[in-house]
mmCIF file of C-alpha atoms in Angstrom:
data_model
loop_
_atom_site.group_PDB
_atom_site.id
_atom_site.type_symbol
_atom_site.label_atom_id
_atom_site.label_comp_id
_atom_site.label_asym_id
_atom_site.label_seq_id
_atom_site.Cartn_x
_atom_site.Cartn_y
_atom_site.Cartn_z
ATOM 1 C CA UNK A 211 0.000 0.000 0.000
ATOM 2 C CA UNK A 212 1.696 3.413 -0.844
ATOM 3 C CA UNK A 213 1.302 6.537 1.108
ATOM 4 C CA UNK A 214 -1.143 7.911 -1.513
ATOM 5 C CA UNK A 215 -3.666 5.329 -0.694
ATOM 6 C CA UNK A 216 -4.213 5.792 2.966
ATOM 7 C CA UNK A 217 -6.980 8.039 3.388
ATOM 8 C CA UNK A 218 -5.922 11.051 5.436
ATOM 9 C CA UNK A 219 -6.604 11.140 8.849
ATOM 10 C CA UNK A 220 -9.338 13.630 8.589
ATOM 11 C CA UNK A 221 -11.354 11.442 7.059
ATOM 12 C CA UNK A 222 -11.499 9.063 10.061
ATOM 13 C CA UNK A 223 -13.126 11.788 12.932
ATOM 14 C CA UNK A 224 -15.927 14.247 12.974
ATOM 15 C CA UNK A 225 -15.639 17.003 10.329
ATOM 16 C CA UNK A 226 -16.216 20.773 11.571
ATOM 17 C CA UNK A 227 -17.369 23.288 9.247
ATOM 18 C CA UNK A 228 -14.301 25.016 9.414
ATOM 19 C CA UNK A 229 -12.340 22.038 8.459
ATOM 20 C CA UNK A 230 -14.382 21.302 5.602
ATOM 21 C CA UNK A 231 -14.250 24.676 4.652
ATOM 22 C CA UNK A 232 -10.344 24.841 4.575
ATOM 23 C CA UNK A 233 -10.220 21.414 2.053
ATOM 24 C CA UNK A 234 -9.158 22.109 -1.358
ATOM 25 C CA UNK A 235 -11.897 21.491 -3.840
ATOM 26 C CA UNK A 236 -9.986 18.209 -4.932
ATOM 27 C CA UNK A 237 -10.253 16.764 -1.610
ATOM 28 C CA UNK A 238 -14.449 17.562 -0.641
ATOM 29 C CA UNK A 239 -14.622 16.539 -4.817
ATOM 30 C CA UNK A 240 -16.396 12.406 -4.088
ATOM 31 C CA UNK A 241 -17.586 12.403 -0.379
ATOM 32 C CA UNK A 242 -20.471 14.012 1.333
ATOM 33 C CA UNK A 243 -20.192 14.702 5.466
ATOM 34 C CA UNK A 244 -23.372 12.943 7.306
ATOM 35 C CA UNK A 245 -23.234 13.731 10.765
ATOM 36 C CA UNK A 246 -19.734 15.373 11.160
ATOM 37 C CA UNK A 247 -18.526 11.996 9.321
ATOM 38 C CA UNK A 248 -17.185 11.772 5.345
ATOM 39 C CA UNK A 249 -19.198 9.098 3.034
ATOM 40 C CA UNK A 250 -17.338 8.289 0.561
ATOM 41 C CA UNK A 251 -19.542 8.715 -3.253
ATOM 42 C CA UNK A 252 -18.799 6.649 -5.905
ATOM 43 C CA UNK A 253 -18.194 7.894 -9.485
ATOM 44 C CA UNK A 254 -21.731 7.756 -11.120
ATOM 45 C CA UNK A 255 -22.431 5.832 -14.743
ATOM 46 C CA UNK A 256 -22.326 8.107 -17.686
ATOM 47 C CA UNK A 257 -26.376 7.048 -18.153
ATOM 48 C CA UNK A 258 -26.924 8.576 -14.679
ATOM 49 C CA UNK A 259 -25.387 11.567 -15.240
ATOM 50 C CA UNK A 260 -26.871 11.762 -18.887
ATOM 51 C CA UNK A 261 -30.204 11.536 -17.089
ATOM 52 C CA UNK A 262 -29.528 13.865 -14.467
ATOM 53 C CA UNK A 263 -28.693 16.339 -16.853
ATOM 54 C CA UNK A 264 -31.320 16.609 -19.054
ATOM 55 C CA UNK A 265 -33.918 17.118 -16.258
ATOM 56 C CA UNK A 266 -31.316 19.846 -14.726
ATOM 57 C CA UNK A 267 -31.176 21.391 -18.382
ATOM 58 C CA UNK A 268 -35.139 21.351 -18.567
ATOM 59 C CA UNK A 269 -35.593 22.734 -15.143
ATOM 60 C CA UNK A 270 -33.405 25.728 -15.546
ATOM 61 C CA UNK A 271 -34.798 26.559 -18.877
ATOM 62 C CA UNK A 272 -38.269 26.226 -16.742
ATOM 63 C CA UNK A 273 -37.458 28.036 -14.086
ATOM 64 C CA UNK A 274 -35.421 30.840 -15.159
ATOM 65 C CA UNK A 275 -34.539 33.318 -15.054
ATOM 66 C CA UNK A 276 -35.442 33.608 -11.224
ATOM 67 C CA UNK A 277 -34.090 29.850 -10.796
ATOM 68 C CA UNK A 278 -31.285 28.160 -12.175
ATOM 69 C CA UNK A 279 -30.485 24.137 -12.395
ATOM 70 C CA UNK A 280 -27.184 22.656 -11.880
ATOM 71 C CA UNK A 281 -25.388 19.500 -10.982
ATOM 72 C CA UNK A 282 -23.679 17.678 -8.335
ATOM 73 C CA UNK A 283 -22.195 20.646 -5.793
ATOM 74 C CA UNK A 284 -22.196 21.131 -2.424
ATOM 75 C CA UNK A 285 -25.063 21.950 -0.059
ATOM 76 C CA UNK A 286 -24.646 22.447 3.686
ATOM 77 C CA UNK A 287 -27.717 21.069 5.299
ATOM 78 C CA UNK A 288 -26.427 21.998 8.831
ATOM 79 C CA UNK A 289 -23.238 23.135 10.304
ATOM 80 C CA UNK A 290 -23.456 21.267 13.933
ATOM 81 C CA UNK A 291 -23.452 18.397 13.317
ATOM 82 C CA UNK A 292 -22.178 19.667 9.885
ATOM 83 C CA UNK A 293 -23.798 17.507 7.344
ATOM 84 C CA UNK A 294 -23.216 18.487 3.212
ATOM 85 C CA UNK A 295 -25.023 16.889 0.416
ATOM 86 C CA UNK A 296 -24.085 16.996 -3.073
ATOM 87 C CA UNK A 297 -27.483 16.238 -4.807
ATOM 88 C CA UNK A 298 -27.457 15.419 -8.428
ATOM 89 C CA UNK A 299 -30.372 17.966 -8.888
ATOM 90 C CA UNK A 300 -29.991 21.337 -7.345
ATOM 91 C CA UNK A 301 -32.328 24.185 -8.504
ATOM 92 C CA UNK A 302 -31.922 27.436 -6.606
ATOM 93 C CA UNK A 303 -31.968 31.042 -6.823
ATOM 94 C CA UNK A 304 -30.341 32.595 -9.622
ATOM 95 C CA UNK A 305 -29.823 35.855 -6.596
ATOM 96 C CA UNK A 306 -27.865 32.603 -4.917
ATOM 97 C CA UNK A 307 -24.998 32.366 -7.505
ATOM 98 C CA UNK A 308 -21.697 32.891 -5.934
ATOM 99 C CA UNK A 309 -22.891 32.073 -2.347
ATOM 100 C CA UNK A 310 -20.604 29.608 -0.212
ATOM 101 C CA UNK A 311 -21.632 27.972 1.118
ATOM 102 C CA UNK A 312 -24.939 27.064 -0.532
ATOM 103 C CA UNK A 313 -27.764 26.540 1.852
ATOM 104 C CA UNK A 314 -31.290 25.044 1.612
ATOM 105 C CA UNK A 315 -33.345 28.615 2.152
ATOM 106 C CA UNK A 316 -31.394 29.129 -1.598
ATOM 107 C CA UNK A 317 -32.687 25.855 -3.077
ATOM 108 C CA UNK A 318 -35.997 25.166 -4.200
ATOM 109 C CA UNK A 319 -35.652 21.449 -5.497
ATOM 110 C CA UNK A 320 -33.439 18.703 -5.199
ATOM 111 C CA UNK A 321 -33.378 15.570 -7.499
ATOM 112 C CA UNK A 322 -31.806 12.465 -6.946
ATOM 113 C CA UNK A 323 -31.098 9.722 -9.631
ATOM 114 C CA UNK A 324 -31.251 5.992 -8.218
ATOM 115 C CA UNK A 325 -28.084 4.041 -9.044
ATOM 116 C CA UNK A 326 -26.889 0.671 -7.587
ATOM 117 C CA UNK A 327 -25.945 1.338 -4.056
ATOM 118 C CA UNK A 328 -27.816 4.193 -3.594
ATOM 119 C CA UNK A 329 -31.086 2.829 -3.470
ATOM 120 C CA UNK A 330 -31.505 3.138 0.596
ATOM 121 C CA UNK A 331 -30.144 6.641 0.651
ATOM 122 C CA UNK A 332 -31.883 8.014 -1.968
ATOM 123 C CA UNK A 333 -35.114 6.683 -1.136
ATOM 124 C CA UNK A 334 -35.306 7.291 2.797
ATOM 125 C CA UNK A 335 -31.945 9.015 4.156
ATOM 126 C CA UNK A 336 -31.624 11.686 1.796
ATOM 127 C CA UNK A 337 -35.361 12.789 1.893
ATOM 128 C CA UNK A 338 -36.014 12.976 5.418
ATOM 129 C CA UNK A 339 -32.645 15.163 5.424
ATOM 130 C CA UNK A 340 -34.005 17.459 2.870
ATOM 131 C CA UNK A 341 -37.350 17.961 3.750
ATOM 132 C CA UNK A 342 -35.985 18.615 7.874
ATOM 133 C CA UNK A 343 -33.800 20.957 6.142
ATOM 134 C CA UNK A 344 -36.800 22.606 4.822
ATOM 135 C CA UNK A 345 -36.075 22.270 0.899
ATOM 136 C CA UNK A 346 -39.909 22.279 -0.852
ATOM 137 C CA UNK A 347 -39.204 19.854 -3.725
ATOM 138 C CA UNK A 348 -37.373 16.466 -3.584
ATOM 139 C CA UNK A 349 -37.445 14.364 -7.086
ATOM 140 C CA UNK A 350 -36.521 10.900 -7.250
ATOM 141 C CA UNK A 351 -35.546 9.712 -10.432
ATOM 142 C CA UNK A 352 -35.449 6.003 -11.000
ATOM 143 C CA UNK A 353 -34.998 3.197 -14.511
ATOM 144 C CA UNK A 354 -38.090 0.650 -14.355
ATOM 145 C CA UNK A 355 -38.160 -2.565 -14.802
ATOM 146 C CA UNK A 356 -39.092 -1.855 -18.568
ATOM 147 C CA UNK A 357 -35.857 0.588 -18.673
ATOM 148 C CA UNK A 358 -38.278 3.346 -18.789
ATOM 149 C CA UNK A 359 -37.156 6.547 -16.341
ATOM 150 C CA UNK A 360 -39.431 6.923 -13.054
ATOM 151 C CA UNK A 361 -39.921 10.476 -11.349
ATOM 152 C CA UNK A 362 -41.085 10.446 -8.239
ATOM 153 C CA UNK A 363 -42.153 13.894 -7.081
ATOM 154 C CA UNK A 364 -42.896 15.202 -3.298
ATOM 155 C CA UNK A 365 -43.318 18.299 -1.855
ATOM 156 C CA UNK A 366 -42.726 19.656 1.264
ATOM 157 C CA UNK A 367 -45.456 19.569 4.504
ATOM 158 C CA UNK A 368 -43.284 22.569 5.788
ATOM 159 C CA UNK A 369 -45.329 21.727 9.694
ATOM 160 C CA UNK A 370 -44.306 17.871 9.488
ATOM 161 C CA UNK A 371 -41.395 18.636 7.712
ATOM 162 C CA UNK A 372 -41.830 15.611 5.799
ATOM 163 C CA UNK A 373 -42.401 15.330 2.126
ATOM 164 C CA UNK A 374 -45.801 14.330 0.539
ATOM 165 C CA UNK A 375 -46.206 11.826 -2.389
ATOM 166 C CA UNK A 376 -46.628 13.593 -5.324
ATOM 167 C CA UNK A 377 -46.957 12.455 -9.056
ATOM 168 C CA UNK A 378 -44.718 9.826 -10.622
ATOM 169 C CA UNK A 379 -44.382 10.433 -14.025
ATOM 170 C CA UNK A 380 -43.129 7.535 -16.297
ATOM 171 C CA UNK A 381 -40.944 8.430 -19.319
ATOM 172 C CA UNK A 382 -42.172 11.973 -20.327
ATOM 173 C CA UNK A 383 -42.541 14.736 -16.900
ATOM 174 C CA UNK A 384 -45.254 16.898 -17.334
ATOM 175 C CA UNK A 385 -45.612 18.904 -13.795
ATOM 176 C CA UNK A 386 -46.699 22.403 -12.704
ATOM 177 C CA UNK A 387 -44.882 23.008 -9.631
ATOM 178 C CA UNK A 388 -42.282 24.271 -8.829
ATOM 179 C CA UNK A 389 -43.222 25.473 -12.312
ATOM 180 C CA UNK A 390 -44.542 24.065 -15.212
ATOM 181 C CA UNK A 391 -42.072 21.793 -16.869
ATOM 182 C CA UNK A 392 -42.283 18.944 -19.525
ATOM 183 C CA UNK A 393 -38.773 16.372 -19.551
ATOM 184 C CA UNK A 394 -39.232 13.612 -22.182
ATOM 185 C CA UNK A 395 -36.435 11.286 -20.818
ATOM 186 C CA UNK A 396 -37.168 8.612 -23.425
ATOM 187 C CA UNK A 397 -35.383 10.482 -26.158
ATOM 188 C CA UNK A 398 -31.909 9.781 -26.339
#
């Protein structure tokens, strides 16, 4: 094992804000902090981010130009214990651009596309932290058995701070909130 393969020692204890704030983009680049502790995030497929793109592209071209959609970058859910998502979805306030670091009262919706080993955090982990951080959209963005993309939509109870079951949508999005957006994700 060579020296470059040993993780550093901060990855092995609880993470402050300010220590995540002094790593160099190159070192936050592939984990996420849950609880003052790094997760390590695997590399996703090309079709995931091929997906996730599109419905970013759609979104901001929806939503602007008081919202703009962009991909995988950091949002700090909470600084004690400091937990940081980097959602594949994140639309948020074009008045938001520059801000560091990027919190949930900027963000609007988050989206999250389903791969192998993400299945559990996508599906419960992820949305309850969201929705306690008080973000009013979550999608969930899934391949069905029949290969077709699956969106699952939900929107913030802001009193439960839970999200509601919206709409699933099965190859082609057609929703009107946050704003009125149609994603065909069956074209190539």
């Amino acid at each position: 094992m060579t020296a470059e393969s040993v993780p550093p020692a901060w990855m092995h204890q609880q993470i402050t804000a300010e220590l995540y704030d002094s790593l160099s983009e190159e070192q936050a680049q592939g984990i996420e902090i849950v609880d003052g502790m790094v997760v390590m995030v695997p590399s996703a497929s090309l079709q995931h981010n091929r997906l996730a793109k599109k419905v970013a592209v759609a979104l901001e071209a929806a939503g602007a130009p008081e919202w703009f959609a962009d991909l995988d970058f950091d949002v700090r859910l909470h600084d004690v214990p400091l937990t940081v998502r980097r959602p594949d979805i994140v639309v948020y306030r074009a008045s938001a651009v520059g801000a560091a670091p990027m919190r949930p009262e900027h963000i609007l919706l988050v989206g999250e596309v389903v791969s192998p080993g993400s299945e559990t955090t996508d599906r419960v982990f992820k949305p309850e932290q969201y929705a306690g951080a008080g973000i009013p959209f979550y999608w969930r963005i899934e391949q069905s058995a029949a290969g077709v993309p699956l969106v699952h939509t939900y929107l913030l109870d802001l009193a439960a701070r839970t999200y509601r079951v919206g709409d699933v949508h099965a190859g082609v999005v057609e929703a009107a909130a946050p704003f009125p957006v149609k994603i065909d994700l069956t074209r190539p």
